[in-house]
Each structure stands twice: as structure tokens, then as C-alpha cells.
Amino acid sequence: MFGRLLVAATRVLATGLIVVPGLVPGFLASVSLTSTPATAGGVSRQRQALLVANAVYPDSDAALATPPGDLRLLAEELKRKGFAVETGENLDKAALQAAIDRFVRKVETGAVALVYFAGYGIQAGRRNYLVPVDARIWSEPDVQRDGIALDTVLADLDRRGAGARILILDAARRNPFERRFRSFSAGLAEPKPGPRTLELQSAAPGSVLVETRAATSPFATELVRQIAVPEASAEQALAATAEAVARASRNQQKPALIAGTTEPFGFDPAWVRPAAPMAKLEDRPAPAARPPEVQPKEGAAKEGSSKESPAKDKAAKPTATLQDKDIDAMVAAEEETAREFNAAMAKGTKGALEGFLKRHPSGPLAKTARAELARVEGTARPPREAEKPVAVAPPPPPAPAPAAEPAPSVPSPPVPWRSPPKTYSMAELQRKASLDARITRNPRDATAFYERGQFHAQRDDYPAAIADFDQAIRLEPSSPEALNNRCWVRAINNDLRKALSDCNDALKLKPGFVDALDSRGFVNLKADALQAAIQDYDAALRLAPTHSSSLYGRGIARSRLGQSAQANDDLTRALALNPMIDKDFAQYGLR
């Protein structure tokens, strides 16, 4: 669930393979079918593969470099291994779903079905979704609406009687839909191993890839090399791919293999199950974990004596790494606490809230419960600092260039800080528990702090979001994404000078960063520096003409300057792209 590498000792049946690199809207780029092996005994030994490569997403700053080349590389090797291969590139949702439906219909009882997907994938509610190129994603429900759920594809193959299902995903990328906390770049969720299924993810669950501008990826290149080994079983080939990529990248990219199959099969048509299975690394007993050296107390037994030092024995447990079962227990405990919190808040009585606080006196939910208890008891809550107007001194006039630093001149009316929703949805519970566990496991995980900051910002818990972004930036000062998101939250809280500094730092690190230009336009719009705001929005829209936030912000700025026709055009176009954009801006105090 939290990024562990699972390589089960089970094996794969000889039947079906699906490959999906990135998809492109509206058409299948190519279809190539090889001959199908004959059936034997009424059970098909057919091998079917679907490969999809999505590289051109309108919301992305640039096309993904590797999916097209990876698709061609893998398609050729699978054809050599006797697979009937169908490929698609840059597919929208209708074309992707049609390709999957056609593929599923071809799979016969006992067949091998392989799916490979390269492009963008997003997890929502612990389910993984393939993202078509025409997806419009601003929130988790949008992922579920516009994406293709992987578990649904696997279930369809199961109903067709596929003997083996192989899923290869190269989709754990920092996604291009990261606009104002409306989605996450959290990598893929870890699936549960299913029967007759092998799943290889190019990055560990919960992590994202570092992009390359090469024509093919190290992951696909190694995968093809291992598939070509004639004596290897499918599971051995995928496991060897994961090990080789992790080793070559010095563990910067750690693919994960999830195995849940029961019979071995090989990619090579002539592969024969060995009489004595080859010894594999995962079959050997794991060596006992050796705790760090602990100096024995005076008089304690030395190493090598028949009796261990009590001090050393006690030190071993705290220094052991956090195990998966410990993380699962943490998640279960946090979810149970949140359920109790939801129940107490639903009742809304003094007794229910006091009961919850007695059982859970600390933590973020306790803080919210105390605030609600104070309200129920009639205790007045003093205004938060974020609710007070922030005075901003008049700045020097902005430079004409879009990249210049336009400082705010007049602060716009303060936006009241809104308390987070009273209850957590199950998806939010799961999301927060996952992020908390990652931070507990590794307190120096800058990405986890960044993603938890996004989580808090989505719930309008801006102080908690800023605290997490602060930590992410402290651990990774060169992250333009974290600086940009802290800029946005600070702007919402009317901390306009600090917000402007964050946006400028983000643009120094990543010139032409569309989201940072949009954020700086937002800061200037709130400060009533309208010409500076328009300059930033113009720069963003030159790079991303369909950026709805920049269109709507520019429309407001033009409206305030009396440019009615241009303003109406911007606002209309923005609403056509994102029908909720006006409500988003209204909640920030901008109309």
C-alpha cells in the first residue's frame, strides 16, 4: 500500500498480456495483429496484447518524450514472441474505451492477456485510473469520471476467462492537472495481488518518475531485454526488470512487481517449465535485520559472548525499520479515530464531543473537536490572524516585462479563513492516512509533505497547508511546485508580499512555469495591480491557451479596467473549459 515491493512466489498461467503506453484522442494510431496459436483441448493458448501510448496531453506543458518509442520497442518484441498486438497512441476516452472493449472481446478462455500503458495515471480512492488525453481533471470525482479504472479492465478480462493477466504500467508521473490542489501527483496506488495476475509498475506506489527527454525509457528498454531471455518465466522477466532498473538508477526509480498467479508461463513460445525451479532471490530466507551498533554499558556482555547486552537488546527494536504491518495498523487506527470524530460531529452534542476528546485528547481532529465544543458551549472564538486585513505598503511600479517583479499596491478585501469540512470522506481518510504513514516512515520525505500540503489546501485548511509546504521547501529548497503552491495559499490568506516572493522564486527556478505565472497574476489581481496581473496572465496563456484560471483572472482584471468586450470573451471561454471556475474565484473573494 505504501510503496513496498511485493514479489510473490506464485506463478503465471500461459494466456493473456495487455500493454498500454500513453493514449491520444480520437483514433488508434496503428493496429498490427499476428497469427494466433492454435487451441488445444478446447482451451485457448492464445496470446493477446494491447499497447497504448499517451504522450500528447493538452494540459501538459510538453509532450511526453518516451511513450511512442517505448510502444514500438515493446510491440516488436511481443510480436516476435507470438503475441497478437494491437496498439493505440494519444487516445481520448471514447477511443481508449473502444480499444479496450475490442481487446477484451478477443480474449478467449485460458488466453494470456497483457496490457501496457505509458502516459499519465492517477490514483483516486485507492484505485488506479488511466488518463485519456481529453480528460478535464480538477478534483478527485473528475478522475473517476474521465479516467479508465484499471480494476474494471482486469475484471472484464477475468469474466472472459483469461488464464493470465499481465498489466505493465509506466504512468506514475507528476501529472499536468495539478492546478490549485484539484488533483494530486501521488503516483499510483498499490493494488492487491489478484488471481492469475502479474502487475509491474515502473515506479513504486506513491512515488513519481523523473522524466527523461530520450526517445525510449530505461524501464521499457530493460523490459524488452528481459522478455527476450528465452529461459526466463514471465515473473522472472518482470522481477529482473524491476531489479535492473532500481540498480541502474541507484534506487532513484524502484519499479514494483505485484504477483498473484499460480502457474508459470514464459514470454518465449518455446519456454518449458523447468523440472527444478530456478532459485530466486525472493525464495531465499531473508537475513535477520542487524540493528545499529550500540555501545554496551560498563560490565555488560561483549559481542560474541553467550549472553546479549540488555542495553543492546532493548535498542534493537526502536531502531528497526517500520514494517508494513505497523503502517497498516497506523492507518486502521487513524481511520477508526476519524470515524469516531465524524460520529461525534454528526451528533453535535456536548456529551458526544467531550467523549471523543476524552478518548483522543491530541491531534488535528481533537483541535477541531475542541473548537466545535466551544461553539456548542457558547464560547466566543477570537478571530484568527488570517481573518485580519493585511496591510501592504505601496510598491514601486512594475517593470513592463512579464517576468519582472510587480509588487502589490493596494490589498484587496481580506478573505475569511474557512474551517475545514466537519467530516472526512472515506477517500480523504485513506488519503490522509497514507500521507501520514509515509511521513512517519521517512520524516525527510519532501514529496509527502508537499502532497499533504495539497490535501490540507483542498480542504481549505490553509494554516496546515502552509506548515506542510514550509517543511517541503525546507527539505527541498529547489522545488518550484512547492514554492508555487505556497504562493497560492499565502495569496488566499492575503499575505501578498510573501506570496509574491514565493512566485518569483518559483519562476527563477523554472522560467516559463505556467502555474507560477498564473499564481503571480492572482497575487497581483488581489492587490489590485491590474496591469501587472494581465501581463502575467498573458504570459501564461501564450504557453497554455486553455488555462481556465488565467483566462478567468484576466477577465476579472479587464472588467475592472473597463474592457468589457475582452473581459466577457475571457470569462466565457474560461467557463466553457471549467464550469466551476467562477465559484472557485468567488470563494477567494474575487468576482
Coordinates of C-alpha atoms in Angstrom, one line a residue:
M1 CA 0.0 0.0 0.0
F2 CA 2.8 2.4 0.9
G3 CA 5.4 1.6 -1.7
R4 CA 6.7 -1.8 -0.6
L5 CA 7.9 -4.1 -3.3
L6 CA 5.9 -7.3 -3.5
V7 CA 7.2 -10.2 -5.4
A8 CA 5.0 -13.2 -4.6
A9 CA 6.3 -16.8 -5.0
T10 CA 3.3 -17.6 -7.2
R11 CA 3.5 -18.1 -10.9
V12 CA 1.6 -17.1 -14.0
L13 CA -0.7 -19.1 -16.3
A14 CA 0.1 -19.1 -20.0
T15 CA -2.6 -16.9 -21.5
G16 CA -3.1 -13.1 -21.8
L17 CA -1.0 -9.9 -22.0
I18 CA -2.1 -6.2 -22.2
V19 CA 0.2 -3.3 -22.8
V20 CA -1.0 0.3 -22.6
P21 CA 1.6 3.2 -23.2
G22 CA 0.0 6.7 -23.5
L23 CA -3.2 7.3 -25.3
V24 CA -4.2 10.0 -27.8
P25 CA -7.7 11.4 -28.5
G26 CA -9.9 10.0 -31.2
F27 CA -8.1 7.4 -33.0
L28 CA -6.0 4.2 -32.9
A29 CA -2.6 5.1 -34.5
S30 CA -1.9 1.6 -35.6
V31 CA -3.2 -2.0 -35.3
S32 CA -1.0 -4.9 -36.0
L33 CA -2.2 -8.5 -35.5
T34 CA -0.1 -11.6 -35.6
S35 CA -1.3 -15.1 -36.1
T36 CA -3.0 -16.7 -33.1
P37 CA -1.6 -20.0 -31.8
A38 CA -3.9 -23.0 -32.2
T39 CA -6.1 -24.1 -29.3
A40 CA -5.6 -27.4 -27.6
G41 CA -8.1 -29.4 -25.7
G42 CA -10.8 -26.8 -26.0
V43 CA -8.6 -24.2 -24.1
S44 CA -7.0 -21.4 -26.0
R45 CA -3.3 -20.8 -25.8
Q46 CA -3.9 -17.5 -27.5
R47 CA -1.7 -14.5 -26.6
Q48 CA -3.2 -11.1 -26.9
A49 CA -1.5 -7.7 -26.2
L50 CA -2.9 -4.2 -26.1
L51 CA -0.3 -1.4 -26.0
V52 CA -1.3 2.2 -25.6
A53 CA 1.0 5.2 -25.5
N54 CA -0.5 8.6 -24.5
A55 CA 2.1 11.4 -24.9
V56 CA 0.2 14.5 -26.1
Y57 CA -2.0 15.9 -23.3
P58 CA -3.3 19.5 -23.9
D59 CA -2.9 20.2 -20.1
S60 CA 0.8 19.3 -20.2
D61 CA 3.5 21.9 -20.9
A62 CA 5.1 19.5 -23.4
A63 CA 4.5 16.1 -24.9
L64 CA 6.0 13.1 -23.0
A65 CA 9.1 12.0 -24.8
T66 CA 9.3 8.2 -24.3
P67 CA 5.8 6.6 -24.7
P68 CA 5.8 6.4 -28.5
G69 CA 9.2 4.9 -28.8
D70 CA 8.6 2.6 -25.8
L71 CA 5.4 1.3 -27.5
R72 CA 7.1 0.5 -30.8
L73 CA 10.0 -1.2 -29.0
L74 CA 7.7 -3.4 -26.9
A75 CA 5.3 -4.2 -29.8
E76 CA 8.1 -5.6 -32.0
E77 CA 9.4 -7.8 -29.2
L78 CA 5.9 -9.1 -28.3
K79 CA 5.2 -9.9 -32.0
R80 CA 8.4 -11.9 -32.1
K81 CA 7.1 -13.8 -29.0
G82 CA 3.9 -14.8 -30.8
F83 CA 1.5 -12.2 -29.4
A84 CA -1.3 -10.7 -31.4
V85 CA -0.6 -7.0 -30.8
E86 CA -2.9 -4.0 -31.0
T87 CA -1.6 -0.5 -30.4
G88 CA -3.0 2.9 -29.9
E89 CA -1.4 6.3 -29.4
N90 CA -2.8 9.5 -28.0
L91 CA -6.4 8.3 -27.4
D92 CA -9.2 10.2 -25.9
K93 CA -11.6 8.4 -23.6
A94 CA -14.0 7.2 -26.3
A95 CA -11.2 5.8 -28.4
L96 CA -9.4 4.3 -25.4
Q97 CA -12.6 2.6 -24.1
A98 CA -13.3 1.3 -27.6
A99 CA -9.8 -0.2 -27.9
I100 CA -10.1 -1.9 -24.5
D101 CA -13.6 -3.3 -25.4
R102 CA -12.3 -4.7 -28.7
F103 CA -9.3 -6.2 -27.0
V104 CA -11.4 -7.8 -24.2
R105 CA -13.7 -9.4 -26.8
K106 CA -10.8 -11.1 -28.5
V107 CA -9.6 -12.8 -25.3
E108 CA -10.7 -16.4 -25.2
T109 CA -10.9 -18.8 -22.2
G110 CA -7.4 -19.6 -21.0
A111 CA -5.8 -16.9 -23.1
V112 CA -2.9 -14.7 -22.0
A113 CA -3.9 -11.0 -21.9
L114 CA -1.2 -8.3 -21.5
V115 CA -1.9 -4.6 -21.1
Y116 CA 0.9 -2.0 -21.2
F117 CA 0.1 1.7 -20.6
A118 CA 2.6 4.6 -20.8
G119 CA 1.2 8.1 -20.1
Y120 CA -0.4 9.6 -17.1
G121 CA -2.1 7.6 -14.4
I122 CA -3.8 8.9 -11.2
Q123 CA -5.0 7.2 -8.1
A124 CA -8.3 8.1 -6.5
G125 CA -9.9 6.3 -3.6
R126 CA -7.0 3.7 -3.7
R127 CA -7.9 2.8 -7.3
N128 CA -5.7 3.5 -10.3
Y129 CA -7.0 5.2 -13.4
L130 CA -5.6 5.6 -16.9
V131 CA -5.9 9.1 -18.1
P132 CA -7.1 9.8 -21.7
V133 CA -5.7 12.8 -23.4
D134 CA -9.1 14.7 -23.4
A135 CA -9.6 14.4 -19.6
R136 CA -10.5 17.6 -17.7
I137 CA -9.4 16.9 -14.2
W138 CA -9.9 19.4 -11.4
S139 CA -10.9 17.2 -8.5
E140 CA -11.0 13.5 -7.4
P141 CA -14.5 13.0 -8.8
D142 CA -13.2 14.2 -12.2
V143 CA -10.6 11.4 -12.2
Q144 CA -13.4 8.9 -11.6
R145 CA -15.5 10.4 -14.4
D146 CA -12.9 10.9 -17.1
G147 CA -10.4 8.1 -16.3
I148 CA -10.5 4.4 -17.1
A149 CA -10.4 2.3 -13.9
L150 CA -7.8 -0.4 -14.1
D151 CA -9.6 -2.8 -11.8
T152 CA -12.6 -2.7 -14.2
V153 CA -10.4 -3.7 -17.1
L154 CA -9.0 -6.6 -15.1
A155 CA -12.5 -7.7 -14.0
D156 CA -13.6 -7.7 -17.6
L157 CA -10.7 -9.9 -18.6
D158 CA -11.5 -12.2 -15.7
R159 CA -15.1 -12.6 -16.9
R160 CA -13.8 -13.6 -20.3
G161 CA -11.8 -16.4 -18.6
A162 CA -8.3 -15.1 -19.2
G163 CA -5.8 -17.6 -17.9
A164 CA -3.2 -15.0 -17.1
R165 CA -3.4 -11.2 -16.9
I166 CA -0.3 -9.1 -17.2
L167 CA -0.5 -5.4 -16.5
I168 CA 2.5 -3.2 -17.1
L169 CA 2.2 0.5 -16.2
D170 CA 4.6 3.3 -17.0
A171 CA 2.2 6.0 -15.7
A172 CA 3.4 7.3 -12.3
R173 CA 4.3 10.8 -13.4
R174 CA 3.8 14.2 -11.9
N175 CA 0.5 14.9 -13.6
P176 CA -0.3 18.0 -15.6
F177 CA -3.6 18.5 -13.8
E178 CA -2.0 19.9 -10.6
R179 CA -4.0 23.1 -10.7
R180 CA -4.8 24.7 -7.4
F181 CA -4.9 21.5 -5.4
R182 CA -7.6 20.0 -7.6
S183 CA -5.6 16.7 -8.0
F184 CA -2.5 15.0 -6.7
S185 CA 0.8 13.8 -8.1
A186 CA 0.8 11.0 -5.7
G187 CA 1.9 8.2 -8.1
L188 CA -0.1 5.1 -8.4
A189 CA -1.9 3.2 -5.6
E190 CA -0.6 -0.3 -4.8
P191 CA -3.2 -2.9 -6.0
K192 CA -3.9 -6.1 -4.1
P193 CA -2.5 -9.1 -5.9
G194 CA -5.3 -10.8 -7.8
P195 CA -5.6 -14.4 -9.0
R196 CA -3.8 -15.1 -12.3
T197 CA -2.3 -11.6 -12.4
L198 CA 1.1 -10.1 -12.6
E199 CA 1.4 -6.3 -12.4
L200 CA 4.6 -4.3 -12.9
Q201 CA 4.6 -0.6 -12.1
S202 CA 7.6 1.4 -13.4
A203 CA 7.8 3.3 -10.0
A204 CA 6.9 2.3 -6.5
P205 CA 3.4 3.0 -5.4
G206 CA 3.1 6.6 -4.0
S207 CA 6.1 7.8 -6.0
V208 CA 6.6 9.6 -9.3
L209 CA 9.1 9.3 -12.1
V210 CA 11.8 11.7 -13.1
E211 CA 11.2 12.4 -16.8
T212 CA 13.8 11.9 -19.5
R213 CA 14.0 13.5 -22.9
A214 CA 15.4 10.3 -24.5
A215 CA 13.4 8.6 -27.2
T216 CA 12.9 5.4 -25.1
S217 CA 12.9 5.0 -21.3
P218 CA 15.3 2.8 -19.3
F219 CA 12.3 1.0 -18.0
A220 CA 11.0 -0.1 -21.4
T221 CA 14.5 -0.9 -22.7
E222 CA 15.2 -3.2 -19.8
L223 CA 11.7 -4.8 -20.0
V224 CA 12.3 -5.7 -23.7
R225 CA 15.7 -7.1 -22.9
Q226 CA 14.4 -9.3 -20.1
I227 CA 11.4 -10.5 -22.2
A228 CA 13.9 -11.7 -24.8
V229 CA 15.6 -14.1 -22.4
P230 CA 14.2 -17.5 -23.6
E231 CA 14.7 -19.5 -20.4
A232 CA 13.0 -16.9 -18.1
S233 CA 9.4 -17.2 -16.9
A234 CA 7.2 -14.1 -17.2
E235 CA 7.5 -13.5 -13.5
Q236 CA 11.3 -13.8 -13.6
A237 CA 11.5 -11.4 -16.5
L238 CA 9.4 -8.8 -14.8
A239 CA 11.2 -9.2 -11.5
A240 CA 14.6 -8.9 -13.3
T241 CA 13.4 -5.7 -15.0
A242 CA 12.5 -4.2 -11.6
E243 CA 15.8 -5.1 -10.1
A244 CA 17.9 -3.9 -13.0
V245 CA 16.1 -0.5 -13.2
A246 CA 16.4 0.1 -9.5
R247 CA 20.1 -0.8 -9.6
A248 CA 20.9 1.3 -12.6
S249 CA 19.1 4.3 -11.2
R250 CA 20.7 3.8 -7.7
N251 CA 17.2 3.3 -6.3
Q252 CA 16.0 6.7 -7.6
Q253 CA 13.4 4.7 -9.6
K254 CA 12.2 1.5 -7.9
P255 CA 9.7 -0.5 -10.0
A256 CA 7.2 -2.7 -8.1
L257 CA 6.0 -6.1 -9.0
I258 CA 2.8 -7.4 -7.6
A259 CA 2.3 -11.1 -8.3
G260 CA -0.9 -13.2 -7.7
T261 CA -0.7 -16.0 -10.2
T262 CA -0.5 -19.8 -9.7
E263 CA 1.1 -21.3 -12.8
P264 CA 4.3 -20.3 -14.6
F265 CA 4.4 -19.3 -18.2
G266 CA 7.1 -17.8 -20.4
F267 CA 7.1 -15.0 -23.0
D268 CA 9.0 -17.2 -25.3
P269 CA 6.7 -19.6 -27.2
A270 CA 9.1 -22.5 -26.7
W271 CA 9.5 -21.9 -22.9
V272 CA 9.2 -25.1 -20.9
R273 CA 8.7 -25.1 -17.1
P274 CA 12.0 -26.4 -15.6
A275 CA 11.8 -29.6 -13.7
A276 CA 13.6 -28.0 -10.7
P277 CA 12.6 -24.3 -10.3
M278 CA 15.5 -21.9 -10.5
A279 CA 16.5 -20.5 -7.1
K280 CA 15.3 -16.9 -6.9
L281 CA 16.3 -14.1 -4.6
E282 CA 12.9 -13.8 -3.1
D283 CA 12.7 -17.6 -2.4
R284 CA 15.7 -17.4 -0.1
P285 CA 15.2 -16.8 3.6
A286 CA 15.8 -13.1 4.4
P287 CA 18.7 -12.4 6.7
A288 CA 17.8 -11.2 10.1
A289 CA 17.9 -7.4 10.4
R290 CA 21.0 -6.2 12.2
P291 CA 20.4 -3.2 14.4
P292 CA 22.9 -0.3 14.5
E293 CA 25.9 -0.7 16.8
V294 CA 25.1 0.2 20.4
Q295 CA 27.9 0.7 22.9
P296 CA 27.4 -1.8 25.8
K297 CA 27.2 -0.4 29.3
E298 CA 30.1 -1.0 31.6
G299 CA 30.1 -4.6 32.7
A300 CA 27.7 -5.7 30.0
A301 CA 28.5 -8.8 27.9
K302 CA 30.5 -8.1 24.8
E303 CA 29.6 -9.2 21.3
G304 CA 30.2 -12.8 20.7
S305 CA 29.5 -13.9 24.3
S306 CA 26.7 -16.2 25.2
K307 CA 24.5 -13.5 26.6
E308 CA 23.5 -10.3 24.8
S309 CA 23.8 -7.0 26.4
P310 CA 20.4 -5.8 27.8
A311 CA 21.1 -2.3 26.5
K312 CA 21.8 -3.7 23.0
D313 CA 18.7 -5.9 23.2
K314 CA 16.5 -3.0 24.1
A315 CA 18.0 -0.8 21.5
A316 CA 17.3 -3.2 18.6
K317 CA 13.5 -2.7 18.5
P318 CA 13.3 1.1 18.3
T319 CA 16.0 1.2 15.5
A320 CA 14.3 -1.4 13.3
T321 CA 12.6 0.0 10.2
L322 CA 8.9 0.5 10.2
Q323 CA 7.2 -2.7 8.9
D324 CA 4.2 -2.8 6.6
K325 CA 2.1 -4.4 9.3
D326 CA 2.9 -1.4 11.6
I327 CA 1.9 1.0 8.8
D328 CA -1.3 -0.8 8.2
A329 CA -2.1 -0.7 11.9
M330 CA -1.4 3.0 12.0
V331 CA -3.8 3.6 9.1
A332 CA -6.5 1.4 10.7
A333 CA -6.2 3.3 14.0
E334 CA -6.4 6.7 12.2
E335 CA -9.4 5.7 10.2
E336 CA -11.1 4.5 13.4
T337 CA -10.3 7.8 15.1
A338 CA -11.8 9.7 12.2
R339 CA -14.9 7.6 12.2
E340 CA -15.4 8.4 15.9
F341 CA -14.8 12.1 15.1
N342 CA -17.4 12.0 12.3
A343 CA -19.9 10.4 14.6
A344 CA -19.3 12.9 17.4
M345 CA -19.6 15.9 15.0
A346 CA -22.8 14.5 13.5
K347 CA -24.4 14.4 16.9
G348 CA -23.1 17.8 17.7
T349 CA -23.8 17.5 21.5
K350 CA -21.6 18.5 24.3
G351 CA -21.5 14.9 25.6
A352 CA -20.5 13.4 22.3
L353 CA -17.7 15.9 21.8
E354 CA -16.4 15.5 25.3
G355 CA -16.4 11.7 24.9
F356 CA -14.4 12.0 21.7
L357 CA -11.9 14.3 23.4
K358 CA -11.5 12.0 26.4
R359 CA -10.6 9.1 24.1
H360 CA -8.5 11.3 21.7
P361 CA -7.1 14.3 23.5
S362 CA -4.5 15.2 20.9
G363 CA -4.1 15.5 17.2
P364 CA -5.7 17.7 14.4
L365 CA -9.2 16.2 14.9
A366 CA -9.0 17.0 18.6
K367 CA -8.3 20.6 17.8
T368 CA -11.3 20.8 15.5
A369 CA -13.5 19.0 18.1
R370 CA -12.5 21.5 20.8
A371 CA -13.4 24.4 18.6
E372 CA -16.8 22.8 17.9
L373 CA -17.3 22.1 21.7
A374 CA -16.5 25.8 22.4
R375 CA -19.1 26.8 19.9
V376 CA -21.7 24.4 21.4
E377 CA -21.0 25.8 24.9
G378 CA -21.3 29.4 23.5
T379 CA -17.7 30.3 24.0
A380 CA -16.7 33.0 21.6
R381 CA -13.8 32.2 19.4
P382 CA -11.3 35.1 18.8
P383 CA -10.8 35.9 15.2
R384 CA -7.9 34.2 13.5
E385 CA -4.9 36.2 12.4
A386 CA -5.7 35.2 8.8
E387 CA -9.0 36.9 9.0
K388 CA -7.5 40.3 9.7
P389 CA -6.6 42.6 6.8
V390 CA -3.0 42.6 5.8
A391 CA -1.5 45.9 5.2
V392 CA 0.7 46.1 2.1
A393 CA 2.9 49.1 1.5
P394 CA 2.7 50.7 -1.9
P395 CA 5.4 49.1 -4.1
P396 CA 7.5 50.7 -6.9
P397 CA 5.8 50.4 -10.3
P398 CA 6.2 47.0 -12.0
A399 CA 8.6 46.6 -14.9
P400 CA 6.9 46.1 -18.3
A401 CA 8.3 42.6 -18.9
P402 CA 6.1 39.7 -17.7
A403 CA 8.9 38.2 -15.7
A404 CA 9.5 41.4 -13.8
E405 CA 8.5 41.6 -10.1
P406 CA 5.2 43.5 -9.9
A407 CA 4.7 44.2 -6.2
P408 CA 1.2 44.7 -4.8
S409 CA -0.1 48.2 -4.3
V410 CA -3.4 48.0 -2.6
P411 CA -4.6 44.9 -0.7
S412 CA -7.9 43.6 -1.7
P413 CA -10.5 42.9 1.0
P414 CA -9.5 40.0 3.2
V415 CA -10.9 36.6 2.6
P416 CA -12.1 34.9 5.8
W417 CA -10.3 31.7 6.6
R418 CA -12.8 28.9 6.3
S419 CA -12.6 26.0 8.7
P420 CA -12.1 22.5 7.1
P421 CA -15.2 20.4 6.4
K422 CA -16.6 18.9 9.6
T423 CA -16.2 15.4 8.4
Y424 CA -13.8 13.4 6.3
S425 CA -15.0 11.3 3.4
M426 CA -13.6 7.8 3.2
A427 CA -11.4 8.8 0.3
E428 CA -10.0 11.6 2.4
L429 CA -9.5 9.3 5.3
Q430 CA -7.5 6.9 3.2
R431 CA -5.5 9.7 1.5
K432 CA -4.5 11.4 4.8
A433 CA -3.7 8.1 6.5
S434 CA -1.4 7.2 3.6
L435 CA 0.4 10.5 3.7
D436 CA 0.8 10.5 7.5
A437 CA 2.3 7.0 7.2
R438 CA 4.8 8.0 4.6
I439 CA 5.9 10.9 6.7
T440 CA 6.2 8.7 9.8
R441 CA 8.2 6.2 7.8
N442 CA 10.5 8.9 6.4
P443 CA 10.4 12.4 8.1
R444 CA 12.6 13.7 5.3
D445 CA 10.1 12.8 2.5
A446 CA 9.7 16.2 0.9
T447 CA 7.2 14.9 -1.6
A448 CA 4.9 13.5 1.1
F449 CA 4.9 16.9 2.9
Y450 CA 4.1 18.6 -0.4
E451 CA 1.3 16.3 -1.2
R452 CA -0.2 16.6 2.4
G453 CA 0.0 20.3 1.9
Q454 CA -2.1 19.9 -1.2
F455 CA -4.5 17.7 0.8
H456 CA -5.0 20.4 3.5
A457 CA -5.4 23.1 0.9
Q458 CA -8.1 21.2 -0.8
R459 CA -10.0 21.1 2.5
D460 CA -9.4 24.9 2.9
D461 CA -7.2 24.2 5.9
Y462 CA -4.7 26.8 4.9
P463 CA -2.5 27.1 8.1
A464 CA -1.9 23.3 7.9
A465 CA -1.2 23.5 4.2
I466 CA 1.4 26.3 4.7
A467 CA 3.1 24.4 7.5
D468 CA 3.5 21.3 5.2
F469 CA 4.7 23.4 2.3
D470 CA 7.2 25.1 4.6
Q471 CA 8.6 21.7 5.6
A472 CA 8.6 20.5 1.9
I473 CA 10.6 23.6 0.9
R474 CA 13.0 23.3 3.9
L475 CA 13.8 19.7 2.7
E476 CA 13.9 20.6 -1.0
P477 CA 14.5 24.3 -1.5
S478 CA 14.7 24.0 -5.3
S479 CA 11.1 22.8 -5.7
P480 CA 9.3 25.3 -7.9
E481 CA 6.0 23.3 -7.4
A482 CA 6.1 23.7 -3.6
L483 CA 7.0 27.4 -3.8
N484 CA 4.2 28.0 -6.3
N485 CA 1.6 26.3 -4.1
R486 CA 2.7 28.1 -1.0
C487 CA 2.5 31.3 -3.1
W488 CA -1.1 30.5 -3.9
V489 CA -2.1 29.7 -0.3
R490 CA -0.4 32.8 1.0
A491 CA -2.3 34.9 -1.5
I492 CA -5.6 33.4 -0.4
N493 CA -4.7 34.4 3.2
N494 CA -3.7 37.9 1.9
D495 CA -0.1 37.5 2.8
L496 CA 0.6 39.1 -0.5
R497 CA 4.3 40.2 -0.1
K498 CA 5.4 36.7 0.9
A499 CA 3.2 35.2 -1.8
L500 CA 4.9 37.4 -4.4
S501 CA 8.3 36.4 -3.2
D502 CA 7.4 32.7 -3.5
C503 CA 6.1 33.1 -7.0
N504 CA 9.2 35.0 -8.1
D505 CA 11.4 32.3 -6.6
A506 CA 9.5 29.6 -8.4
L507 CA 9.9 31.4 -11.7
K508 CA 13.6 31.8 -11.1
L509 CA 13.9 28.1 -10.7
K510 CA 11.6 27.3 -13.6
P511 CA 11.3 30.2 -16.1
G512 CA 8.0 29.9 -18.1
F513 CA 6.4 27.9 -15.3
V514 CA 2.7 28.4 -16.3
D515 CA 1.2 27.7 -12.9
A516 CA 3.6 30.2 -11.2
L517 CA 2.7 32.8 -13.8
D518 CA -0.9 32.2 -13.1
S519 CA -0.3 32.4 -9.3
R520 CA 1.6 35.6 -9.6
G521 CA -1.3 37.0 -11.7
F522 CA -3.6 36.0 -8.9
V523 CA -1.4 37.8 -6.3
N524 CA -1.4 41.0 -8.5
L525 CA -5.2 40.7 -9.1
K526 CA -5.8 40.5 -5.3
A527 CA -3.5 43.5 -4.8
D528 CA -5.4 45.5 -7.5
A529 CA -2.2 45.7 -9.6
L530 CA -4.3 45.0 -12.7
Q531 CA -1.9 45.7 -15.5
A532 CA 0.8 43.6 -13.8
A533 CA -1.9 40.8 -13.4
I534 CA -2.7 41.0 -17.1
Q535 CA 0.9 40.8 -18.0
D536 CA 1.3 37.6 -16.0
Y537 CA -1.9 36.1 -17.3
D538 CA -0.9 37.0 -20.9
A539 CA 2.4 35.2 -20.4
A540 CA 0.7 32.1 -19.0
L541 CA -1.8 32.0 -21.8
R542 CA 0.8 32.3 -24.5
L543 CA 2.2 29.0 -23.1
A544 CA -1.1 27.3 -22.3
P545 CA -4.0 28.9 -24.2
T546 CA -6.7 26.7 -22.4
H547 CA -5.6 27.6 -18.9
S548 CA -9.0 28.4 -17.4
S549 CA -7.7 30.0 -14.2
S550 CA -5.6 32.5 -16.2
L551 CA -8.4 33.2 -18.6
Y552 CA -10.9 33.9 -15.8
G553 CA -8.4 36.0 -13.8
R554 CA -7.5 38.1 -16.9
G555 CA -11.3 38.5 -17.5
I556 CA -11.7 40.0 -14.0
A557 CA -8.7 42.3 -14.4
R558 CA -10.0 43.5 -17.8
S559 CA -13.5 44.0 -16.4
R560 CA -12.1 46.2 -13.6
L561 CA -10.3 48.2 -16.2
G562 CA -13.5 48.7 -18.1
Q563 CA -12.5 46.5 -21.1
S564 CA -15.9 44.9 -21.2
A565 CA -15.8 43.1 -24.5
Q566 CA -12.4 41.5 -23.9
A567 CA -13.4 40.6 -20.3
N568 CA -16.6 38.9 -21.4
D569 CA -14.7 36.9 -24.0
D570 CA -12.2 35.7 -21.4
L571 CA -14.8 34.8 -18.8
T572 CA -17.0 32.9 -21.3
R573 CA -14.0 30.9 -22.6
A574 CA -12.9 30.1 -19.0
L575 CA -16.4 28.9 -18.0
A576 CA -16.6 26.7 -21.1
L577 CA -13.3 25.0 -20.0
N578 CA -14.2 24.7 -16.3
P579 CA -17.8 25.4 -15.3
M580 CA -16.8 25.7 -11.7
I581 CA -14.2 28.4 -12.2
D582 CA -16.4 31.3 -11.2
K583 CA -17.3 29.6 -7.9
D584 CA -13.6 29.0 -7.2
F585 CA -12.7 32.7 -7.7
A586 CA -15.8 33.7 -5.7
Q587 CA -14.6 31.7 -2.7
Y588 CA -11.3 33.6 -2.9
G589 CA -13.2 36.9 -2.8
L590 CA -12.8 37.7 -6.5
R591 CA -15.7 38.3 -8.8

